[in-house]
PDB file of C-alpha atoms in Angstrom:
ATOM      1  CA  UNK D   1     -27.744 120.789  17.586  1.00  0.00           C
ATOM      2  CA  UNK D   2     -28.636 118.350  21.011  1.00  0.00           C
ATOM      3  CA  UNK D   3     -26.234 118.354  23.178  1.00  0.00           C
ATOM      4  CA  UNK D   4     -25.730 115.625  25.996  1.00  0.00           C
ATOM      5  CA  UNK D   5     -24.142 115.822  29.440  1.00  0.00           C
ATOM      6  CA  UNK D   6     -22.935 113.399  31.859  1.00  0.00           C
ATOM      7  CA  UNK D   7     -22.830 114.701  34.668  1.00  0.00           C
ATOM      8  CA  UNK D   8     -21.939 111.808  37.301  1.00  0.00           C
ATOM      9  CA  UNK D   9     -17.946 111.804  37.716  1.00  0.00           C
ATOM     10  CA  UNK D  10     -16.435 114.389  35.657  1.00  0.00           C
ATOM     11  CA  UNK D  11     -18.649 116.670  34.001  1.00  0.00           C
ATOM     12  CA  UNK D  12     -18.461 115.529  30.100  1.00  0.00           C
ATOM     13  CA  UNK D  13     -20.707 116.689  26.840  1.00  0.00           C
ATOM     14  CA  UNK D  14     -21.428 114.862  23.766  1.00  0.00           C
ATOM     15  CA  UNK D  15     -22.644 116.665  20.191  1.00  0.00           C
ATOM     16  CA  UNK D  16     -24.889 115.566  18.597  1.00  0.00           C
ATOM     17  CA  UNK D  17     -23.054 113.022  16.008  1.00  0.00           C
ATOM     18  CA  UNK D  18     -21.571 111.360  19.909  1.00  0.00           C
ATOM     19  CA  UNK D  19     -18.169 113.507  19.570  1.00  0.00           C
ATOM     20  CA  UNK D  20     -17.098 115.160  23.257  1.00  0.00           C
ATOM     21  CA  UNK D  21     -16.913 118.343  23.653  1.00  0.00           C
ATOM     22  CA  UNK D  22     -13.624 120.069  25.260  1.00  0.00           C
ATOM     23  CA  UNK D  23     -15.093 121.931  28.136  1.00  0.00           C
ATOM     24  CA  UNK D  24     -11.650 123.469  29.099  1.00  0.00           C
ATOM     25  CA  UNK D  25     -10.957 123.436  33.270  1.00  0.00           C
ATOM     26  CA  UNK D  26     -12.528 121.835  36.287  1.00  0.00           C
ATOM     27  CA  UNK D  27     -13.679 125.420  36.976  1.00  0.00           C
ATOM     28  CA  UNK D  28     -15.689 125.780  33.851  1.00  0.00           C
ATOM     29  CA  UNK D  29     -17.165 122.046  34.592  1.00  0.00           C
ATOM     30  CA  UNK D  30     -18.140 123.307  37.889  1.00  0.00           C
ATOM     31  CA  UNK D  31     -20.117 126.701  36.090  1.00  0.00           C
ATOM     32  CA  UNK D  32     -21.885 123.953  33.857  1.00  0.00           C
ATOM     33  CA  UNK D  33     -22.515 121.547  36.111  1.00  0.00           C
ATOM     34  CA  UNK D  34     -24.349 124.024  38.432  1.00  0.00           C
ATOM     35  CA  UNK D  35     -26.333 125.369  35.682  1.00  0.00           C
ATOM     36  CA  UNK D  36     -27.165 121.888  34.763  1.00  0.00           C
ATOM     37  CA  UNK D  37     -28.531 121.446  38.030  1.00  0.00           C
ATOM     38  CA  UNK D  38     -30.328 124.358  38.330  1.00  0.00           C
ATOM     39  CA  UNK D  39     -32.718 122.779  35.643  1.00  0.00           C
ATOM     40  CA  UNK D  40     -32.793 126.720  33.699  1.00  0.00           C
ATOM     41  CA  UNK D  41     -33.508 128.707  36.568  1.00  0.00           C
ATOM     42  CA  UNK D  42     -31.588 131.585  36.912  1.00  0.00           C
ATOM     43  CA  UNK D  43     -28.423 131.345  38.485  1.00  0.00           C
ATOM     44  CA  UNK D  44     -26.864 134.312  40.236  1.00  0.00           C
ATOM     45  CA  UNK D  45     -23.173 135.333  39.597  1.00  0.00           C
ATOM     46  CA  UNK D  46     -23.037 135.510  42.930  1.00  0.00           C
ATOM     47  CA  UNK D  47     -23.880 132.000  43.657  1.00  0.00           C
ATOM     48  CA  UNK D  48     -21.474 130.635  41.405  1.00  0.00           C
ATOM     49  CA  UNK D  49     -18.598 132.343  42.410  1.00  0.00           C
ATOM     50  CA  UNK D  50     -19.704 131.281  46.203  1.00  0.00           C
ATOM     51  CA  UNK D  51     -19.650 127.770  44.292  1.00  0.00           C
ATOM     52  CA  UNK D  52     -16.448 128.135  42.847  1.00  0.00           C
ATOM     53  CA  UNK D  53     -14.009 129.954  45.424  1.00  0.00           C
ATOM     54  CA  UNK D  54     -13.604 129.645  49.770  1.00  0.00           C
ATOM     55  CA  UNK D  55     -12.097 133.339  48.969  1.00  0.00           C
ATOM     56  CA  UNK D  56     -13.112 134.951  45.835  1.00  0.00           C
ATOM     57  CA  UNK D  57     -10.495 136.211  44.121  1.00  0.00           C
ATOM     58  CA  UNK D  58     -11.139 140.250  43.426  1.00  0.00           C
ATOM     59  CA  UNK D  59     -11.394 138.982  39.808  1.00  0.00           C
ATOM     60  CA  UNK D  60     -14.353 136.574  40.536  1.00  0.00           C
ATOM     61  CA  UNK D  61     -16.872 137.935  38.479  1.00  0.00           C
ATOM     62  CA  UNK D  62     -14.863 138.385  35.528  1.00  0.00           C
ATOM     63  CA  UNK D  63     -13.295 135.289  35.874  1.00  0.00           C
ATOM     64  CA  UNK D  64     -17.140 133.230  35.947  1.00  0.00           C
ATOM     65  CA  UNK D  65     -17.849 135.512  32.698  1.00  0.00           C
ATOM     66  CA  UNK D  66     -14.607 134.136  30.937  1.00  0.00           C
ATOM     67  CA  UNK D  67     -15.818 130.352  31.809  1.00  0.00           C
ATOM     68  CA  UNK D  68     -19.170 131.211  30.523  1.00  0.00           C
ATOM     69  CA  UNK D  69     -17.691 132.961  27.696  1.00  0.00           C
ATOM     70  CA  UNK D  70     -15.593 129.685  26.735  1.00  0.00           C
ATOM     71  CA  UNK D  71     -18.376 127.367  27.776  1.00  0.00           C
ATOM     72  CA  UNK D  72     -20.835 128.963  24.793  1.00  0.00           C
ATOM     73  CA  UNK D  73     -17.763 128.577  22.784  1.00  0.00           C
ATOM     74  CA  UNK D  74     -17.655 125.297  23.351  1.00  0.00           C
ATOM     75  CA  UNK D  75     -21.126 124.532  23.086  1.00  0.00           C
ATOM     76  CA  UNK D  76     -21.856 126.305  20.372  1.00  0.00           C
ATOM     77  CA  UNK D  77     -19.158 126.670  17.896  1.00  0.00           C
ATOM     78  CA  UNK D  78     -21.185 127.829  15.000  1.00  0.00           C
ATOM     79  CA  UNK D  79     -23.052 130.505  16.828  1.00  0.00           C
ATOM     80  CA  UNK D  80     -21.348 133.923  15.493  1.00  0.00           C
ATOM     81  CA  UNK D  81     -19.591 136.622  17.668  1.00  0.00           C
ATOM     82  CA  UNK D  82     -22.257 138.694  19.620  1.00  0.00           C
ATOM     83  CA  UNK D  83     -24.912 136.796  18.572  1.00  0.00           C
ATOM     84  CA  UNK D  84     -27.283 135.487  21.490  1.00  0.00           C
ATOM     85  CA  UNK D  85     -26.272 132.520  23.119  1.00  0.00           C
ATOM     86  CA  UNK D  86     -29.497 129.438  22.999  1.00  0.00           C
ATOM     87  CA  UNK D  87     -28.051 127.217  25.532  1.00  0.00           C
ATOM     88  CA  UNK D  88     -26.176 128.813  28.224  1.00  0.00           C
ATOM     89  CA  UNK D  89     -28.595 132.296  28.526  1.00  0.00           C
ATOM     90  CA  UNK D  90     -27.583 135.586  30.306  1.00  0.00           C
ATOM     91  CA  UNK D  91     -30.761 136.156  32.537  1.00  0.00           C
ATOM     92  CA  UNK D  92     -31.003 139.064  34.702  1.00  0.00           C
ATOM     93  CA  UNK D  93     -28.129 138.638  37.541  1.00  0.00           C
ATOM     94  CA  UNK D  94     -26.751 135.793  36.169  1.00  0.00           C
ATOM     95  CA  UNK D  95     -27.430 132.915  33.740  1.00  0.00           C
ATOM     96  CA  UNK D  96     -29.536 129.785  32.794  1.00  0.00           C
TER      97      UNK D  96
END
């Protein structure tokens, strides 16, 4: 499956027959549109939720792992439960 993103304005994704894909929240477009920049390098937890909150919430973390979690939904909707993700990676302290 190719995926592509536009990424100037709103962040938007196309599959690969030109349909958009439903990317949920301006929060989860912000997660994907830092990866996207990041060009898969490793990006930190940390970073995003500096990225995504002034003041963290004390739910942060498990708040960027929900977006990510509903991003490789997204993404990949044929990709089983608990099977590894091929787009949006867990790497080390964060993902690519």
């Amino acid at each position: 499956m190719e995926i592509v993103f536009g990424v100037l304005g709103p962040v938007v994704a196309w599959d690969d027959e030109g349909g958009p894909i439903a990317l949920k929240g301006p929060r989860h477009r912000a997660v994907l549109a830092r990866l996207i920049i990041a060009r898969r390098r490793v990006v930190p937890v940390s970073v995003l939720v500096e990225d995504l909150w002034t003041v963290p919430p004390p739910d942060a973390v498990g708040a960027v792992r929900t977006f990510v979690a509903a991003l490789r939904r997204a993404l990949e909707p044929g990709r089983p439960p608990r099977a590894p993700a091929r787009l949006l990676v867990t790497e080390g302290p964060g993902y690519a």
